[in-house]
Tab-separated table of C-alpha atoms and ligand atoms in Angstrom:
chain	number	residue	atom	x	y	z
A	1	UNK	CA	115.109	109.641	90.352
A	2	UNK	CA	117.978	107.840	88.572
A	3	UNK	CA	117.245	104.118	88.270
A	4	UNK	CA	113.489	104.444	88.762
A	5	UNK	CA	111.076	102.941	86.256
A	6	UNK	CA	108.983	105.522	84.442
A	7	UNK	CA	105.792	105.116	82.427
A	8	UNK	CA	107.891	104.896	79.257
A	9	UNK	CA	110.472	102.464	80.631
A	10	UNK	CA	108.069	99.902	82.100
A	11	UNK	CA	108.481	96.600	80.184
A	12	UNK	CA	104.875	96.746	78.915
A	13	UNK	CA	105.402	100.210	77.374
A	14	UNK	CA	108.731	99.184	75.878
A	15	UNK	CA	107.146	96.000	74.470
A	16	UNK	CA	104.442	98.062	72.739
A	17	UNK	CA	107.184	100.156	71.162
A	18	UNK	CA	109.085	97.004	70.077
A	19	UNK	CA	106.009	95.684	68.261
A	20	UNK	CA	105.391	99.060	66.649
A	21	UNK	CA	109.002	99.217	65.481
A	22	UNK	CA	108.795	95.654	64.125
A	23	UNK	CA	105.856	96.837	61.989
A	24	UNK	CA	107.879	99.803	60.775
A	25	UNK	CA	110.831	97.587	59.867
A	26	UNK	CA	108.472	95.232	58.025
A	27	UNK	CA	107.687	98.101	55.654
A	28	UNK	CA	111.328	98.032	54.503
A	29	UNK	CA	111.048	95.386	51.814
A	30	UNK	CA	112.285	94.542	48.343
A	31	UNK	CA	108.885	93.231	47.295
A	32	UNK	CA	105.684	95.219	47.717
A	33	UNK	CA	103.057	93.245	49.603
A	34	UNK	CA	105.460	90.856	51.299
A	35	UNK	CA	108.565	91.102	53.472
A	36	UNK	CA	111.803	90.165	51.731
A	37	UNK	CA	114.966	91.924	52.864
A	38	UNK	CA	118.179	90.367	51.652
A	39	UNK	CA	121.776	91.297	52.288
A	40	UNK	CA	123.130	94.544	50.776
A	41	UNK	CA	119.824	95.734	49.305
A	42	UNK	CA	118.231	99.192	49.553
A	43	UNK	CA	115.520	97.651	51.776
A	44	UNK	CA	118.167	96.507	54.245
A	45	UNK	CA	119.800	99.956	54.166
A	46	UNK	CA	116.414	101.536	54.912
A	47	UNK	CA	115.868	99.200	57.884
A	48	UNK	CA	119.407	99.922	59.095
A	49	UNK	CA	118.739	103.677	58.909
A	50	UNK	CA	115.679	103.285	61.130
A	51	UNK	CA	117.660	101.271	63.662
A	52	UNK	CA	120.534	103.773	63.638
A	53	UNK	CA	118.021	106.525	64.420
A	54	UNK	CA	116.542	104.527	67.317
A	55	UNK	CA	120.018	103.814	68.641
A	56	UNK	CA	120.808	107.525	68.711
A	57	UNK	CA	117.476	108.256	70.449
A	58	UNK	CA	118.559	105.760	73.106
A	59	UNK	CA	121.759	107.708	73.717
A	60	UNK	CA	124.040	105.430	71.724
A	61	UNK	CA	126.915	106.291	69.412
A	62	UNK	CA	125.804	104.523	66.239
A	63	UNK	CA	127.385	103.621	62.907
A	64	UNK	CA	127.265	101.204	59.999
A	65	UNK	CA	130.319	98.992	59.474
A	66	UNK	CA	132.107	97.885	56.293
A	67	UNK	CA	129.746	94.966	55.574
A	68	UNK	CA	126.562	96.847	56.469
A	69	UNK	CA	125.957	95.805	60.092
A	70	UNK	CA	124.585	98.578	62.284
A	71	UNK	CA	126.097	98.958	65.725
A	72	UNK	CA	125.399	101.283	68.620
A	73	UNK	CA	127.336	101.778	71.832
A	74	UNK	CA	125.906	102.945	75.146
A	75	UNK	CA	128.334	103.984	77.829
A	76	UNK	CA	127.375	104.292	81.484
A	77	UNK	CA	127.008	107.936	82.579
A	78	UNK	CA	129.605	107.409	85.309
A	79	UNK	CA	132.182	106.543	82.619
A	80	UNK	CA	135.107	104.108	82.802
A	81	UNK	CA	133.251	100.951	81.773
A	82	UNK	CA	135.092	97.759	82.713
A	83	UNK	CA	134.081	95.795	79.638
A	84	UNK	CA	131.329	95.604	77.028
A	85	UNK	CA	128.305	93.353	76.755
A	86	UNK	CA	127.061	92.727	73.200
A	87	UNK	CA	123.350	92.309	72.474
A	88	UNK	CA	121.789	91.795	69.064
A	89	UNK	CA	120.536	89.712	66.179
A	90	UNK	CA	119.983	90.172	62.430
A	91	UNK	CA	117.974	92.548	60.228
A	92	UNK	CA	117.900	90.541	56.979
A	93	UNK	CA	115.014	88.171	56.258
A	94	UNK	CA	114.079	85.169	54.177
A	95	UNK	CA	111.705	85.633	51.222
A	96	UNK	CA	108.106	86.317	52.262
A	97	UNK	CA	109.240	86.483	55.862
A	98	UNK	CA	107.706	87.196	59.220
A	99	UNK	CA	108.601	90.389	61.027
A	100	UNK	CA	110.258	89.034	64.179
A	101	UNK	CA	112.945	86.487	63.170
A	102	UNK	CA	116.091	88.509	63.881
A	103	UNK	CA	114.434	91.889	64.331
A	104	UNK	CA	112.989	90.982	67.726
A	105	UNK	CA	116.483	90.507	69.172
A	106	UNK	CA	117.656	93.887	67.899
A	107	UNK	CA	114.534	95.678	69.097
A	108	UNK	CA	114.504	94.087	72.568
A	109	UNK	CA	118.179	95.020	72.929
A	110	UNK	CA	117.362	98.601	71.904
A	111	UNK	CA	114.472	98.716	74.379
A	112	UNK	CA	116.801	97.625	77.188
A	113	UNK	CA	119.310	100.333	76.318
A	114	UNK	CA	116.559	102.933	75.979
A	115	UNK	CA	115.554	102.023	79.516
A	116	UNK	CA	119.149	102.377	80.782
A	117	UNK	CA	119.371	105.742	79.052
A	118	UNK	CA	116.070	107.161	80.255
A	119	UNK	CA	116.555	105.925	83.809
A	120	UNK	CA	120.142	107.237	83.776
A	121	UNK	CA	121.331	103.889	85.013
A	122	UNK	CA	125.021	103.494	85.822
A	123	UNK	CA	126.319	100.018	85.019
A	124	UNK	CA	129.963	98.983	85.436
A	125	UNK	CA	130.083	98.001	81.725
A	126	UNK	CA	129.104	99.386	78.322
A	127	UNK	CA	126.441	97.809	76.117
A	128	UNK	CA	126.682	97.505	72.344
A	129	UNK	CA	123.720	96.590	70.160
A	130	UNK	CA	124.362	94.856	66.828
A	131	UNK	CA	121.940	94.563	63.907
A	132	UNK	CA	123.602	92.086	61.571
A	133	UNK	CA	123.330	92.560	57.806
A	134	UNK	CA	123.036	88.883	56.917
A	135	UNK	CA	122.192	85.803	58.897
A	136	UNK	CA	119.783	84.052	56.553
A	137	UNK	CA	122.147	83.684	53.604
A	138	UNK	CA	119.312	84.112	51.112
A	139	UNK	CA	121.135	86.231	48.554
A	140	UNK	CA	124.485	84.436	48.404
A	141	UNK	CA	123.599	81.008	49.783
A	142	UNK	CA	126.101	81.422	52.598
A	143	UNK	CA	124.791	82.496	55.980
A	144	UNK	CA	126.233	84.671	58.771
A	145	UNK	CA	127.967	87.266	56.592
A	146	UNK	CA	127.313	90.005	59.157
A	147	UNK	CA	128.405	88.213	62.316
A	148	UNK	CA	131.130	86.470	60.296
A	149	UNK	CA	132.731	89.855	59.546
A	150	UNK	CA	132.431	90.943	63.200
A	151	UNK	CA	134.007	87.667	64.350
A	152	UNK	CA	136.746	87.883	61.687
A	153	UNK	CA	135.481	84.567	60.369
A	154	UNK	CA	134.627	85.583	56.821
A	155	UNK	CA	136.641	83.824	54.118
A	156	UNK	CA	137.697	86.542	51.587
A	157	UNK	CA	136.908	84.075	48.763
A	158	UNK	CA	133.253	84.517	49.758
A	159	UNK	CA	133.397	88.019	48.258
A	160	UNK	CA	133.624	86.466	44.781
A	161	UNK	CA	130.310	84.610	45.107
A	162	UNK	CA	127.559	85.780	42.778
A	163	UNK	CA	123.852	86.109	43.458
A	164	UNK	CA	121.112	84.792	41.150
A	165	UNK	CA	121.483	87.915	38.985
A	166	UNK	CA	125.234	87.499	38.670
A	167	UNK	CA	126.107	90.351	41.064
A	168	UNK	CA	129.444	89.752	42.823
A	169	UNK	CA	129.209	89.997	46.579
A	170	UNK	CA	132.046	92.524	46.727
A	171	UNK	CA	130.167	94.772	44.270
A	172	UNK	CA	126.914	94.402	46.197
A	173	UNK	CA	128.640	95.451	49.429
A	174	UNK	CA	130.190	98.481	47.730
A	175	UNK	CA	126.936	99.572	46.115
A	176	UNK	CA	125.205	99.343	49.507
A	177	UNK	CA	127.758	101.829	50.870
A	178	UNK	CA	130.078	99.275	52.498
A	179	UNK	CA	133.740	98.613	51.864
A	180	UNK	CA	134.603	95.083	50.704
A	181	UNK	CA	138.305	95.911	50.933
A	182	UNK	CA	138.071	96.728	54.609
A	183	UNK	CA	136.070	93.865	56.071
A	184	UNK	CA	138.812	93.515	58.654
A	185	UNK	CA	137.609	96.912	59.892
A	186	UNK	CA	134.292	95.320	60.887
A	187	UNK	CA	136.090	92.833	63.126
A	188	UNK	CA	135.339	93.412	66.806
A	189	UNK	CA	138.414	93.341	69.070
A	190	UNK	CA	137.814	90.937	71.914
A	191	UNK	CA	139.793	92.442	74.801
A	192	UNK	CA	136.849	94.090	76.561
A	193	UNK	CA	134.069	91.633	75.700
A	194	UNK	CA	131.939	90.219	78.504
A	195	UNK	CA	129.768	88.171	76.172
A	196	UNK	CA	127.082	88.223	73.478
A	197	UNK	CA	123.416	87.692	74.322
A	198	UNK	CA	120.794	87.165	71.613
A	199	UNK	CA	117.038	87.253	72.086
A	200	UNK	CA	115.191	85.409	69.306
A	201	UNK	CA	111.797	83.904	68.612
A	202	UNK	CA	111.880	80.185	69.295
A	203	UNK	CA	110.797	79.233	65.748
A	204	UNK	CA	109.378	76.027	67.191
A	205	UNK	CA	106.450	74.892	69.366
A	206	UNK	CA	108.169	73.864	72.633
A	207	UNK	CA	107.603	76.998	74.726
A	208	UNK	CA	103.991	77.180	73.633
A	209	UNK	CA	103.500	73.541	74.651
A	210	UNK	CA	105.197	74.264	77.996
A	211	UNK	CA	103.037	77.367	78.486
A	212	UNK	CA	106.126	79.521	79.014
A	213	UNK	CA	106.928	82.947	77.516
A	214	UNK	CA	110.721	82.448	77.344
A	215	UNK	CA	113.387	79.762	77.605
A	216	UNK	CA	117.155	79.440	77.652
A	217	UNK	CA	118.998	77.968	74.688
A	218	UNK	CA	121.485	75.211	75.471
A	219	UNK	CA	123.196	75.142	72.079
A	220	UNK	CA	122.775	75.561	68.339
A	221	UNK	CA	122.838	72.733	65.796
A	222	UNK	CA	125.708	72.718	63.326
A	223	UNK	CA	124.816	73.107	59.681
A	224	UNK	CA	126.272	72.234	56.300
A	225	UNK	CA	125.154	73.911	53.129
A	226	UNK	CA	126.129	72.636	49.682
A	227	UNK	CA	125.237	73.247	46.041
A	228	UNK	CA	124.677	70.035	44.131
A	229	UNK	CA	124.399	69.847	40.335
A	230	UNK	CA	123.387	66.886	38.201
A	231	UNK	CA	124.523	67.362	34.591
A	232	UNK	CA	122.810	65.185	32.001
A	233	UNK	CA	121.988	65.717	28.346
A	234	UNK	CA	119.163	67.936	27.149
A	235	UNK	CA	117.117	66.624	24.260
A	236	UNK	CA	113.766	66.540	22.538
A	237	UNK	CA	110.979	65.395	24.857
A	238	UNK	CA	109.143	63.755	21.977
A	239	UNK	CA	111.903	61.926	20.167
A	240	UNK	CA	114.459	60.608	22.660
A	241	UNK	CA	113.283	57.198	23.944
A	242	UNK	CA	113.093	56.787	27.709
A	243	UNK	CA	115.869	54.199	27.720
A	244	UNK	CA	118.326	56.566	26.021
A	245	UNK	CA	117.830	59.595	28.250
A	246	UNK	CA	120.261	61.184	30.687
A	247	UNK	CA	117.679	63.291	32.476
A	248	UNK	CA	119.334	65.531	35.078
A	249	UNK	CA	116.087	66.385	36.872
A	250	UNK	CA	115.045	62.729	37.166
A	251	UNK	CA	118.429	62.039	38.807
A	252	UNK	CA	117.963	65.012	41.115
A	253	UNK	CA	114.451	63.883	42.025
A	254	UNK	CA	115.705	60.419	42.984
A	255	UNK	CA	118.349	62.048	45.171
A	256	UNK	CA	115.858	64.419	46.841
A	257	UNK	CA	113.893	61.355	47.916
A	258	UNK	CA	117.103	59.863	49.316
A	259	UNK	CA	117.866	63.071	51.239
A	260	UNK	CA	114.452	63.002	52.868
A	261	UNK	CA	114.705	59.294	53.690
A	262	UNK	CA	118.140	59.776	55.256
A	263	UNK	CA	116.891	62.690	57.362
A	264	UNK	CA	114.019	60.551	58.626
A	265	UNK	CA	116.258	57.582	59.385
A	266	UNK	CA	118.783	59.327	61.633
A	267	UNK	CA	117.652	60.527	65.046
A	268	UNK	CA	117.785	64.320	65.359
A	269	UNK	CA	118.964	64.860	61.771
A	270	UNK	CA	117.227	67.326	59.456
A	271	UNK	CA	118.099	67.397	55.758
A	272	UNK	CA	116.468	69.730	53.272
A	273	UNK	CA	116.568	70.501	49.571
A	274	UNK	CA	115.031	73.967	49.401
A	275	UNK	CA	115.956	75.143	45.927
A	276	UNK	CA	115.916	73.513	42.509
A	277	UNK	CA	116.973	75.217	39.278
A	278	UNK	CA	116.378	73.325	36.063
A	279	UNK	CA	118.018	74.039	32.704
A	280	UNK	CA	116.841	74.702	30.129
A	281	UNK	CA	113.529	74.603	32.039
A	282	UNK	CA	111.152	74.037	29.143
A	283	UNK	CA	108.216	71.630	29.066
A	284	UNK	CA	109.243	69.877	25.855
A	285	UNK	CA	112.972	69.570	26.583
A	286	UNK	CA	114.592	66.827	28.679
A	287	UNK	CA	116.355	68.611	31.569
A	288	UNK	CA	120.092	68.922	30.901
A	289	UNK	CA	121.046	70.240	34.311
A	290	UNK	CA	119.477	70.426	37.754
A	291	UNK	CA	121.122	72.433	40.520
A	292	UNK	CA	119.944	71.959	44.087
A	293	UNK	CA	120.664	73.389	47.507
A	294	UNK	CA	121.329	71.027	50.400
A	295	UNK	CA	120.992	72.007	54.082
A	296	UNK	CA	121.875	69.393	56.736
A	297	UNK	CA	121.766	69.979	60.525
A	298	UNK	CA	122.391	68.104	63.748
A	299	UNK	CA	123.492	68.946	67.280
A	300	UNK	CA	126.361	66.440	66.921
A	301	UNK	CA	128.917	67.484	64.295
A	302	UNK	CA	130.022	63.878	63.726
A	303	UNK	CA	126.488	62.757	62.880
A	304	UNK	CA	126.044	65.710	60.519
A	305	UNK	CA	129.352	65.113	58.745
A	306	UNK	CA	128.600	61.403	58.349
A	307	UNK	CA	125.207	62.252	56.877
A	308	UNK	CA	126.710	64.696	54.384
A	309	UNK	CA	129.285	62.080	53.299
A	310	UNK	CA	126.535	59.491	52.867
A	311	UNK	CA	124.375	61.883	50.833
A	312	UNK	CA	127.301	62.775	48.622
A	313	UNK	CA	128.042	59.090	47.948
A	314	UNK	CA	124.387	58.534	47.193
A	315	UNK	CA	124.354	61.466	44.751
A	316	UNK	CA	127.430	60.017	43.023
A	317	UNK	CA	125.810	56.604	42.720
A	318	UNK	CA	122.525	58.018	41.377
A	319	UNK	CA	124.335	60.232	38.859
A	320	UNK	CA	126.506	57.292	37.730
A	321	UNK	CA	123.558	54.968	37.275
A	322	UNK	CA	121.803	57.535	35.065
A	323	UNK	CA	124.762	58.592	32.913
A	324	UNK	CA	124.899	62.017	34.556
A	325	UNK	CA	127.845	63.888	36.045
A	326	UNK	CA	127.762	65.166	39.617
A	327	UNK	CA	129.194	68.527	40.670
A	328	UNK	CA	129.283	69.099	44.417
A	329	UNK	CA	130.278	72.467	45.920
A	330	UNK	CA	130.634	72.858	49.683
A	331	UNK	CA	129.119	76.257	50.479
A	332	UNK	CA	129.357	76.430	54.250
A	333	UNK	CA	129.888	74.317	57.335
A	334	UNK	CA	129.295	75.711	60.815
A	335	UNK	CA	129.928	73.495	63.823
A	336	UNK	CA	127.412	72.946	66.587
A	337	UNK	CA	127.783	75.407	69.436
A	338	UNK	CA	127.130	75.064	73.160
A	339	UNK	CA	126.092	78.228	74.998
A	340	UNK	CA	128.520	79.342	77.739
A	341	UNK	CA	127.403	77.795	81.051
A	342	UNK	CA	128.209	80.946	83.061
A	343	UNK	CA	126.311	83.395	80.864
A	344	UNK	CA	123.443	80.959	80.212
A	345	UNK	CA	123.306	80.330	83.963
A	346	UNK	CA	122.973	84.070	84.608
A	347	UNK	CA	120.113	84.144	82.097
A	348	UNK	CA	118.462	81.215	83.880
A	349	UNK	CA	118.783	83.064	87.185
A	350	UNK	CA	117.247	86.152	85.568
A	351	UNK	CA	114.266	84.074	84.401
A	352	UNK	CA	113.852	82.526	87.837
A	353	UNK	CA	114.138	86.015	89.351
A	354	UNK	CA	111.167	87.059	87.222
A	355	UNK	CA	109.173	84.280	88.908
A	356	UNK	CA	109.169	81.955	85.904
A	357	UNK	CA	110.009	78.278	85.532
A	358	UNK	CA	113.261	77.840	83.599
A	359	UNK	CA	113.016	75.818	80.386
A	360	UNK	CA	116.193	74.808	78.536
A	361	UNK	CA	116.012	73.939	74.850
A	362	UNK	CA	118.367	73.423	71.907
A	363	UNK	CA	118.090	75.386	68.676
A	364	UNK	CA	117.742	73.667	65.313
A	365	UNK	CA	117.748	77.059	63.624
A	366	UNK	CA	121.032	78.850	63.020
A	367	UNK	CA	121.729	82.100	64.852
A	368	UNK	CA	124.419	84.783	64.836
A	369	UNK	CA	125.329	83.552	68.313
A	370	UNK	CA	126.871	80.458	66.676
A	371	UNK	CA	129.459	82.663	64.978
A	372	UNK	CA	129.807	85.150	67.831
A	373	UNK	CA	130.877	82.239	70.057
A	374	UNK	CA	134.241	82.474	68.258
A	375	UNK	CA	134.703	85.886	69.876
A	376	UNK	CA	133.293	85.537	73.363
A	377	UNK	CA	130.859	83.667	75.626
A	378	UNK	CA	127.341	83.589	74.227
A	379	UNK	CA	123.854	82.949	75.587
A	380	UNK	CA	120.415	83.062	73.978
A	381	UNK	CA	116.903	83.711	75.193
A	382	UNK	CA	114.071	82.211	73.147
A	383	UNK	CA	110.677	83.920	73.108
A	384	UNK	CA	107.497	81.920	72.475
A	385	UNK	CA	106.045	82.457	68.987
A	386	UNK	CA	102.509	81.591	67.932
A	387	UNK	CA	102.197	77.994	66.750
A	388	UNK	CA	105.981	77.783	66.523
A	389	UNK	CA	105.615	79.306	63.046
A	390	UNK	CA	108.544	81.169	61.478
A	391	UNK	CA	110.084	81.935	58.084
A	392	UNK	CA	106.491	82.777	57.213
A	393	UNK	CA	104.421	85.986	57.285
A	394	UNK	CA	102.207	84.465	60.007
A	395	UNK	CA	105.080	84.697	62.516
A	396	UNK	CA	103.686	86.300	65.706
A	397	UNK	CA	104.655	87.115	69.278
A	398	UNK	CA	102.517	88.584	72.054
A	399	UNK	CA	103.204	91.967	73.665
A	400	UNK	CA	103.121	90.243	77.058
A	401	UNK	CA	105.878	87.795	76.059
A	402	UNK	CA	108.004	90.590	74.606
A	403	UNK	CA	107.609	92.460	77.909
A	404	UNK	CA	108.891	89.355	79.710
A	405	UNK	CA	111.902	89.189	77.350
A	406	UNK	CA	112.693	92.848	78.101
A	407	UNK	CA	112.261	92.318	81.829
A	408	UNK	CA	114.474	89.186	81.828
A	409	UNK	CA	117.190	90.866	79.752
A	410	UNK	CA	117.103	93.840	82.154
A	411	UNK	CA	117.446	91.436	85.095
A	412	UNK	CA	120.403	89.806	83.340
A	413	UNK	CA	122.102	93.218	83.018
A	414	UNK	CA	121.491	93.810	86.717
A	415	UNK	CA	122.937	90.413	87.652
A	416	UNK	CA	126.035	90.959	85.528
A	417	UNK	CA	126.395	94.457	87.034
A	418	UNK	CA	126.274	93.133	90.558
A	419	UNK	CA	128.671	90.290	89.672
A	420	UNK	CA	126.209	87.617	90.830
B	501	LIG	C1	118.182	80.699	59.721
B	501	LIG	O1	117.122	81.041	60.193
B	501	LIG	C2	118.495	79.323	59.583
B	501	LIG	O2	118.437	78.589	60.590
B	501	LIG	O3	118.748	78.901	58.443
B	502	LIG	MN1	115.647	82.880	60.011
B	503	LIG	MN1	117.005	84.428	62.842
């Protein structure tokens, strides 16, 4: 009977398939023995191929766009959809990653469409699933390349950035089968969009503490990324007296301490130096250059911007006091984003409809939804993850919680279909 749940479309069966698919995606990696899947790599292409296959199995028209995102479109069997709802997340990972950050949102979306397809459901709108090619920004230091292209928010100058091996982004996109000259082709027209909904692991401990499987995201913290270089003078570690040194790494170390102290001093601020490259990087040579990454986040853009200004002034002062030069490159700034009250409210109603207490929580982690909010209304559903652990191979979700996420997303589709 059309619309009736079958043994393969029950949330528990779909959840088992989501976890199995997450394991299969985890095998698509650049590094044997651990999961690393950066933008425009063969591992990402392999993961995208799997997802394209699953999209087609779920009755979707599927393709890869100019930057390497995979997208699939399901149309209701009755035809004439009055709009399109976007569901998705990203398929790239950090280094030595877990298997759910990003992938869970794509796989839950696919499970929901598979259910629509198998139950021959007839919604008044189409559903598109997006698997973004880059959200983490690991390879080029700048995040959201995939959703940025879809939202038409990608600065063409970004294409000239080079990765750690000197590979230009434009060349990497081309060698992965994309088309850097046609990124405009990846842009999603907005006329028919009803919204973008992203399911994602929480990446924090709140839902676990609240004993809840899912929660609704209120907004996403803004983030600034910068590359900061201290240039000093390299010299012999045995002959140059301490008082005559211009040690770039010592300057950088002083500044890293200042970054941490500033992050601790301002309520809600997080500030991180996650990468340090030292030149020449030899034990008996005074460091001549130290290049660092800076990542600063807050839910209030003003607080974040003030913090970045203060950290830049502090870097200038430290460099000056040590006879070093400071080079500061702004890499990316993404404003804080509030989820759309209407769509988030529908998600809350879907959670309540499943008999669950509704928890609302902000996101300190960045998500594609932040960029997609430039195109349309967005909402996000967080799923409890074990110990709040993420960006780590120990990342874990339970099959029962994934089943809840599928059930709630299905209820959201039903609510939007009935216009409630
Ligand atoms: C991505 O996970 C980020 O928040 O940096
Ligand atoms: Mn992540
Ligand atoms: Mn993510």
